[in-house]
């Protein structure tokens, strides 16, 4: 981690995100390796070094919030200060400030059992912030909030984090959340770090198929390499239809190999099928034909399932105009520079 950044752990259920947070804060001991914080080894089994949680200056919001039911909101938030021996005016002020930061000042006296899921998450956040930790560990902190509140909390977290200068490790399942709040994202898979980079790096240059498919949406088509040489690769998709891709292919890929071509939905331009139909794909641009199978209106666009003439189905974005109908014939334009060729993991 870098000081003062928001680092997000992103990955499928069971990949080890919570375990990583618990190891950082000292609720798990590591079996091998070491945890170093600010130049100091805080957990290293080989050296028998271990700094306990309450001496690590880290706050954590647990996936299950862990709000104490027998205390009211104020006392829940005050707890970390009480165990650190803080009381009196200082405690009162710190708790009030923390509650204000998450918008709960008006319900400080409410019993914890009478809180909504979203309010419990806010209490947990206030409790993690109250002793001004230098690292804040957040395990799916907004998963229980409605979409609007979640968007608002994301922006607030970023503001709060910049203001306090605290380093944040955030765990989320939500790709949009990961892409929008993180300075860097660590994609995990089966207990391993698969790729670490900025949101833009991961989105534009995913290193592996699972990063590609986990960070943002991807349209994937299957084909066979028809021409190979330099940057331009021609991939035959079925019948006479082909795609030209710029940017080359992995070195392991040869002529006649089965490959995947991948493109982000926003790079596919969908139009009504003109007459006469466009000429087939060439180095200058790619065209595919298809039919709208289902249309979902999502406000700023339509999300459509398209049955392509090549016999494959894709999900694409259509502009939010009223001319679309299910069953309609359409034409897809794809720029060669937006398409990437991948080795087909299932081929062979
Ligand atoms: N105390 C434990 N002892 C043994 N195995 C554990 C323990 N806690 C978690 N695991 C296992 O370790 C793996 C990683 O669990 P972890 O809770 O870190 O996943 P996660 O990425 O947080 O998943 P989710 O997104 O579902 O919360 C899982 O297979 C889990 O069953
Ligand atoms: Mg978890």
Coordinates of C-alpha atoms and ligand atoms in Angstrom, one line a residue:
X1 CA 0.0 0.0 0.0
X2 CA 1.0 3.6 -0.5
X3 CA 0.4 6.1 2.2
X4 CA -2.9 8.0 1.8
X5 CA -4.3 5.9 -1.0
X6 CA -7.5 4.0 -1.4
X7 CA -6.6 0.5 -2.4
X8 CA -9.4 -1.8 -3.3
X9 CA -9.4 -5.6 -3.0
X10 CA -11.7 -6.9 -5.7
X11 CA -12.4 -10.6 -6.4
X12 CA -15.0 -13.3 -6.3
X13 CA -16.5 -14.6 -3.1
X14 CA -14.1 -16.8 -1.1
X15 CA -10.9 -15.5 -2.8
X16 CA -9.5 -14.2 0.5
X17 CA -10.4 -10.5 0.8
X18 CA -11.6 -10.6 4.4
X19 CA -8.7 -12.9 5.4
X20 CA -6.3 -10.3 4.0
X21 CA -7.9 -7.5 6.0
X22 CA -7.9 -9.6 9.2
X23 CA -4.2 -10.3 8.6
X24 CA -3.4 -6.6 8.2
X25 CA -5.2 -5.6 11.4
X26 CA -3.9 -8.6 13.4
X27 CA -7.0 -10.7 13.9
X28 CA -5.3 -13.5 12.0
X29 CA -1.6 -14.5 12.3
X30 CA 0.1 -15.3 9.1
X31 CA 1.6 -18.7 8.6
X32 CA 4.4 -17.5 6.3
X33 CA 5.7 -14.2 5.0
X34 CA 5.4 -11.0 7.0
X35 CA 3.4 -7.9 7.4
X36 CA 5.4 -4.6 7.4
X37 CA 3.8 -1.3 8.5
X38 CA 5.7 1.9 8.2
X39 CA 9.0 0.1 8.1
X40 CA 8.2 -2.0 11.1
X41 CA 7.6 -5.7 11.1
X42 CA 4.2 -6.3 12.8
X43 CA 3.6 -9.9 12.0
X44 CA 6.4 -12.4 11.0
X45 CA 6.1 -16.0 12.2
X46 CA 9.7 -16.7 11.5
X47 CA 10.9 -14.0 13.7
X48 CA 8.1 -14.6 16.3
X49 CA 7.1 -10.9 15.9
X50 CA 3.5 -9.9 16.4
X51 CA 2.0 -6.6 17.3
X52 CA -1.6 -6.9 18.7
X53 CA -4.6 -5.3 17.0
X54 CA -5.1 -2.5 19.6
X55 CA -1.5 -1.3 19.0
X56 CA -1.8 -1.1 15.3
X57 CA -3.7 2.2 14.9
X58 CA -6.0 0.7 12.4
X59 CA -9.8 0.9 12.2
X60 CA -12.0 -1.7 10.6
X61 CA -15.6 -1.9 9.4
X62 CA -16.6 -5.6 9.4
X63 CA -18.6 -7.2 6.7
X64 CA -21.3 -7.9 9.3
X65 CA -20.8 -4.5 10.9
X66 CA -20.4 -6.1 14.4
X67 CA -22.5 -3.4 16.1
X68 CA -23.1 -4.2 19.8
X69 CA -26.8 -4.6 20.4
X70 CA -26.8 -3.7 24.1
X71 CA -25.3 -0.2 23.5
X72 CA -26.8 2.8 21.8
X73 CA -25.3 4.5 18.8
X74 CA -23.1 6.9 20.9
X75 CA -21.7 4.1 23.1
X76 CA -20.9 1.9 20.1
X77 CA -18.9 4.7 18.5
X78 CA -17.3 5.6 21.9
X79 CA -16.1 2.1 22.6
X80 CA -12.7 2.2 20.8
X81 CA -11.9 5.4 22.8
X82 CA -12.9 3.9 26.1
X83 CA -10.7 0.9 25.6
X84 CA -7.9 3.3 24.8
X85 CA -8.5 5.2 28.1
X86 CA -10.0 8.3 26.5
X87 CA -12.9 9.9 28.4
X88 CA -14.6 13.2 29.4
X89 CA -14.8 16.1 27.0
X90 CA -12.3 14.6 24.5
X91 CA -14.5 11.5 24.1
X92 CA -17.7 13.5 23.8
X93 CA -16.2 15.7 21.1
X94 CA -14.6 12.9 19.1
X95 CA -17.8 10.9 19.1
X96 CA -20.0 13.8 18.1
X97 CA -17.5 14.7 15.3
X98 CA -17.4 11.1 14.1
X99 CA -21.2 10.8 14.0
X100 CA -21.4 14.1 12.1
X101 CA -19.0 12.7 9.5
X102 CA -21.4 9.9 8.7
X103 CA -24.6 11.9 9.2
X104 CA -25.9 10.2 12.3
X105 CA -25.7 13.0 14.9
X106 CA -29.5 13.2 15.3
X107 CA -29.8 9.6 16.4
X108 CA -26.9 9.3 18.9
X109 CA -29.2 8.1 21.7
X110 CA -31.0 5.4 19.7
X111 CA -30.6 1.8 20.7
X112 CA -28.5 -0.2 18.3
X113 CA -31.3 -2.7 17.9
X114 CA -33.5 0.0 16.3
X115 CA -31.1 0.8 13.4
X116 CA -31.6 0.0 9.7
X117 CA -28.9 -1.9 7.9
X118 CA -27.6 1.3 6.3
X119 CA -27.5 3.1 9.7
X120 CA -25.6 0.1 11.2
X121 CA -23.0 0.5 8.5
X122 CA -22.7 4.2 9.2
X123 CA -22.3 3.5 13.0
X124 CA -19.6 0.9 12.1
X125 CA -17.8 3.5 10.0
X126 CA -18.0 6.2 12.7
X127 CA -16.6 3.7 15.2
X128 CA -13.7 2.8 12.9
X129 CA -12.9 6.5 12.4
X130 CA -13.3 7.8 16.0
X131 CA -9.7 7.2 17.2
X132 CA -8.3 8.7 14.0
X133 CA -6.6 5.5 12.7
X134 CA -3.9 5.8 10.1
X135 CA -5.3 2.8 8.2
X136 CA -9.0 2.2 7.7
X137 CA -10.0 -1.3 6.6
X138 CA -13.5 -1.4 5.1
X139 CA -15.1 -4.8 4.3
X140 CA -18.0 -4.2 1.9
X141 CA -19.0 -1.1 3.8
X142 CA -21.8 0.0 1.5
X143 CA -23.3 -3.2 0.3
X144 CA -26.5 -2.7 2.4
X145 CA -27.3 0.8 1.2
X146 CA -29.7 1.7 -1.5
X147 CA -28.1 2.8 -4.8
X148 CA -28.5 6.5 -4.2
X149 CA -27.0 6.4 -0.7
X150 CA -24.2 4.1 -1.9
X151 CA -23.2 6.7 -4.5
X152 CA -23.3 9.4 -1.9
X153 CA -21.3 7.4 0.6
X154 CA -18.6 6.7 -2.1
X155 CA -18.1 10.3 -2.7
X156 CA -18.1 11.1 1.0
X157 CA -15.6 8.4 1.7
X158 CA -13.3 9.9 -0.9
X159 CA -13.7 13.4 0.6
X160 CA -13.3 12.1 4.2
X161 CA -10.2 10.1 3.2
X162 CA -8.5 13.1 1.5
X163 CA -9.4 15.3 4.5
X164 CA -8.1 12.9 7.1
X165 CA -5.2 11.7 5.0
X166 CA -6.0 8.1 6.1
X167 CA -4.9 5.1 4.1
X168 CA -7.9 3.0 3.1
X169 CA -8.2 -0.7 2.1
X170 CA -11.6 -1.3 0.7
X171 CA -13.2 -4.6 -0.1
X172 CA -16.0 -4.7 -2.5
X173 CA -17.8 -6.9 -5.0
X174 CA -19.1 -3.9 -6.9
X175 CA -17.0 -3.1 -9.9
X176 CA -18.4 0.3 -10.3
X177 CA -17.5 1.1 -6.7
X178 CA -14.0 -0.3 -7.2
X179 CA -13.4 1.6 -10.4
X180 CA -14.8 4.9 -9.1
X181 CA -13.3 5.3 -5.6
X182 CA -10.0 3.5 -5.9
X183 CA -6.5 4.9 -6.5
X184 CA -5.4 1.4 -7.2
X185 CA -7.2 -1.9 -7.4
X186 CA -5.8 -5.3 -6.5
X187 CA -7.7 -8.1 -8.2
X188 CA -7.5 -11.3 -6.3
X189 CA -8.3 -14.9 -7.3
X190 CA -8.1 -18.0 -5.2
X191 CA -5.9 -16.5 -2.5
X192 CA -3.5 -14.8 -5.0
X193 CA -3.0 -11.4 -6.2
X194 CA -3.7 -11.5 -9.9
X195 CA -3.1 -7.8 -11.0
X196 CA -2.5 -4.6 -9.2
X197 CA -3.0 -1.2 -11.0
X198 CA -5.0 1.9 -11.3
X199 CA -8.6 1.5 -12.4
X200 CA -7.7 2.8 -15.8
X201 CA -4.8 0.3 -16.2
X202 CA -7.0 -2.6 -15.2
X203 CA -9.9 -1.6 -17.4
X204 CA -7.8 -0.8 -20.5
X205 CA -5.0 -3.3 -20.1
X206 CA -6.2 -6.3 -18.2
X207 CA -3.4 -8.9 -17.9
X208 CA -5.6 -12.0 -17.6
X209 CA -9.0 -13.2 -18.8
X210 CA -10.4 -13.2 -15.2
X211 CA -9.3 -9.5 -14.7
X212 CA -10.8 -8.6 -18.1
X213 CA -14.1 -10.2 -17.2
X214 CA -14.2 -9.1 -13.6
X215 CA -13.4 -5.4 -14.1
X216 CA -16.1 -4.0 -16.3
X217 CA -18.1 -5.7 -19.0
X218 CA -16.6 -7.4 -22.0
X219 CA -18.0 -8.6 -25.3
X220 CA -16.3 -11.8 -26.2
X221 CA -16.4 -13.5 -29.7
X222 CA -14.8 -16.8 -30.7
X223 CA -12.9 -17.1 -34.0
X224 CA -9.9 -18.5 -35.8
X225 CA -6.8 -16.6 -36.9
X226 CA -7.0 -16.1 -40.6
X227 CA -4.2 -13.6 -41.2
X228 CA -1.3 -12.7 -39.0
X229 CA 1.5 -10.3 -39.5
X230 CA 2.7 -7.2 -37.7
X231 CA 0.0 -5.4 -35.8
X232 CA -3.0 -6.3 -37.9
X233 CA -4.7 -9.7 -37.2
X234 CA -7.6 -11.0 -39.1
X235 CA -9.9 -13.3 -37.1
X236 CA -12.6 -15.3 -39.0
X237 CA -15.7 -15.6 -36.9
X238 CA -18.0 -17.9 -39.0
X239 CA -18.9 -18.0 -42.7
X240 CA -17.3 -15.1 -44.5
X241 CA -17.5 -12.7 -41.5
X242 CA -14.2 -11.6 -40.0
X243 CA -12.8 -8.9 -37.7
X244 CA -9.6 -7.0 -38.1
X245 CA -7.9 -6.3 -34.9
X246 CA -5.0 -3.9 -34.4
X247 CA -2.4 -4.4 -31.7
X248 CA -1.3 -7.9 -32.6
X249 CA -1.9 -11.2 -30.9
X250 CA -0.2 -13.0 -28.0
X251 CA 3.0 -14.6 -29.2
X252 CA 1.7 -18.0 -28.4
X253 CA -1.0 -17.6 -31.1
X254 CA -0.4 -18.9 -34.6
X255 CA -2.3 -19.0 -37.9
X256 CA -5.3 -21.2 -37.8
X257 CA -5.5 -21.1 -34.0
X258 CA -8.8 -20.7 -32.2
X259 CA -8.8 -17.3 -30.3
X260 CA -11.1 -15.0 -28.4
X261 CA -11.6 -11.4 -29.5
X262 CA -12.7 -9.0 -26.8
X263 CA -14.1 -5.5 -26.9
X264 CA -15.8 -3.2 -24.3
X265 CA -19.5 -2.6 -24.9
X266 CA -19.0 1.2 -25.2
X267 CA -16.7 0.6 -28.2
X268 CA -19.4 -1.1 -30.2
X269 CA -21.5 1.3 -32.3
X270 CA -24.9 -0.1 -33.1
X271 CA -27.0 1.3 -35.9
X272 CA -30.1 0.5 -37.9
X273 CA -29.1 -1.8 -40.9
X274 CA -28.6 0.6 -43.8
X275 CA -29.6 -0.4 -47.4
X276 CA -27.5 -1.3 -49.1
X277 CA -25.8 -3.1 -46.2
X278 CA -22.2 -2.1 -45.4
X279 CA -19.3 -3.8 -47.1
X280 CA -17.7 -6.6 -45.1
X281 CA -15.0 -5.9 -42.5
X282 CA -11.6 -4.6 -43.7
X283 CA -8.5 -3.1 -42.2
X284 CA -10.2 0.3 -42.0
X285 CA -13.2 -0.9 -40.0
X286 CA -15.3 -3.9 -39.0
X287 CA -19.0 -4.5 -39.6
X288 CA -21.2 -7.3 -38.3
X289 CA -24.9 -7.9 -38.7
X290 CA -27.4 -9.0 -36.2
X291 CA -30.9 -8.8 -34.8
X292 CA -32.1 -7.3 -31.5
X293 CA -33.3 -10.2 -29.3
X294 CA -34.1 -8.4 -26.0
X295 CA -34.1 -4.7 -25.1
X296 CA -33.6 -3.4 -21.6
X297 CA -34.1 0.3 -21.0
X298 CA -31.7 1.4 -18.2
X299 CA -32.2 5.2 -18.4
X300 CA -29.3 6.7 -20.2
X301 CA -29.1 3.8 -22.8
X302 CA -30.6 0.5 -23.8
X303 CA -28.8 -2.8 -23.0
X304 CA -29.6 -5.2 -25.8
X305 CA -28.9 -8.8 -26.4
X306 CA -28.0 -9.2 -30.1
X307 CA -28.1 -12.4 -32.1
X308 CA -25.3 -11.9 -34.6
X309 CA -25.5 -13.5 -38.1
X310 CA -22.2 -15.3 -37.3
X311 CA -24.3 -17.4 -34.8
X312 CA -23.0 -15.8 -31.6
X313 CA -24.8 -13.7 -29.1
X314 CA -23.6 -10.5 -27.5
X315 CA -24.7 -7.8 -25.1
X316 CA -24.4 -4.3 -26.4
X317 CA -25.3 -0.7 -25.5
X318 CA -27.7 1.2 -27.7
X319 CA -28.3 4.9 -27.5
X320 CA -31.5 5.9 -25.6
X321 CA -33.6 6.8 -28.6
X322 CA -37.0 5.4 -29.4
X323 CA -36.3 3.8 -32.7
X324 CA -35.3 0.3 -31.4
X325 CA -37.5 -2.7 -31.4
X326 CA -37.0 -6.3 -30.6
X327 CA -36.6 -8.3 -33.8
X328 CA -35.0 -5.4 -35.6
X329 CA -32.0 -5.9 -37.9
X330 CA -28.9 -3.9 -36.9
X331 CA -25.4 -3.3 -37.9
X332 CA -22.4 -3.2 -35.5
X333 CA -19.3 -1.1 -36.2
X334 CA -16.1 -2.0 -34.3
X335 CA -12.8 -0.2 -34.7
X336 CA -9.8 -2.5 -35.1
X337 CA -7.8 -0.6 -32.4
X338 CA -10.5 -1.3 -29.8
X339 CA -10.4 -5.1 -30.2
X340 CA -8.0 -7.3 -28.4
X341 CA -7.0 -10.8 -29.4
X342 CA -6.7 -13.4 -26.5
X343 CA -5.6 -16.9 -26.5
X344 CA -8.6 -19.2 -26.2
X345 CA -8.2 -20.9 -22.8
X346 CA -10.6 -23.6 -23.8
X347 CA -9.0 -24.3 -27.2
X348 CA -6.6 -27.1 -27.9
Ligands
LIG1 N1 -11.0 -19.1 10.0 C1 -10.9 -19.8 8.9 N2 -10.3 -21.0 8.8 C2 -10.2 -21.7 7.7 N3 -10.7 -21.2 6.5 C3 -11.2 -20.0 6.5 C4 -11.4 -19.2 7.7 N4 -12.0 -18.0 7.3 C5 -12.2 -18.1 6.0 N5 -11.7 -19.3 5.5 C6 -11.7 -19.7 4.1 O1 -10.8 -18.9 3.4 C7 -11.3 -18.6 2.1 C8 -11.3 -17.1 2.0 O2 -12.3 -16.5 2.8 P1 -12.5 -15.0 2.9 O3 -13.6 -14.8 4.0 O4 -11.3 -14.2 3.1 O5 -13.2 -14.7 1.5 P2 -13.7 -13.3 0.9 O6 -12.9 -13.0 -0.3 O7 -13.8 -12.3 1.9 O8 -15.2 -13.8 0.4 P3 -16.6 -13.0 0.4 O9 -16.6 -12.1 -0.8 O10 -17.6 -14.0 0.3 O11 -16.7 -12.2 1.7 C9 -12.7 -19.2 2.0 O12 -12.5 -20.4 1.3 C10 -13.1 -19.4 3.4 O13 -14.0 -20.5 3.5
LIG2 MG1 -15.4 -11.4 2.9

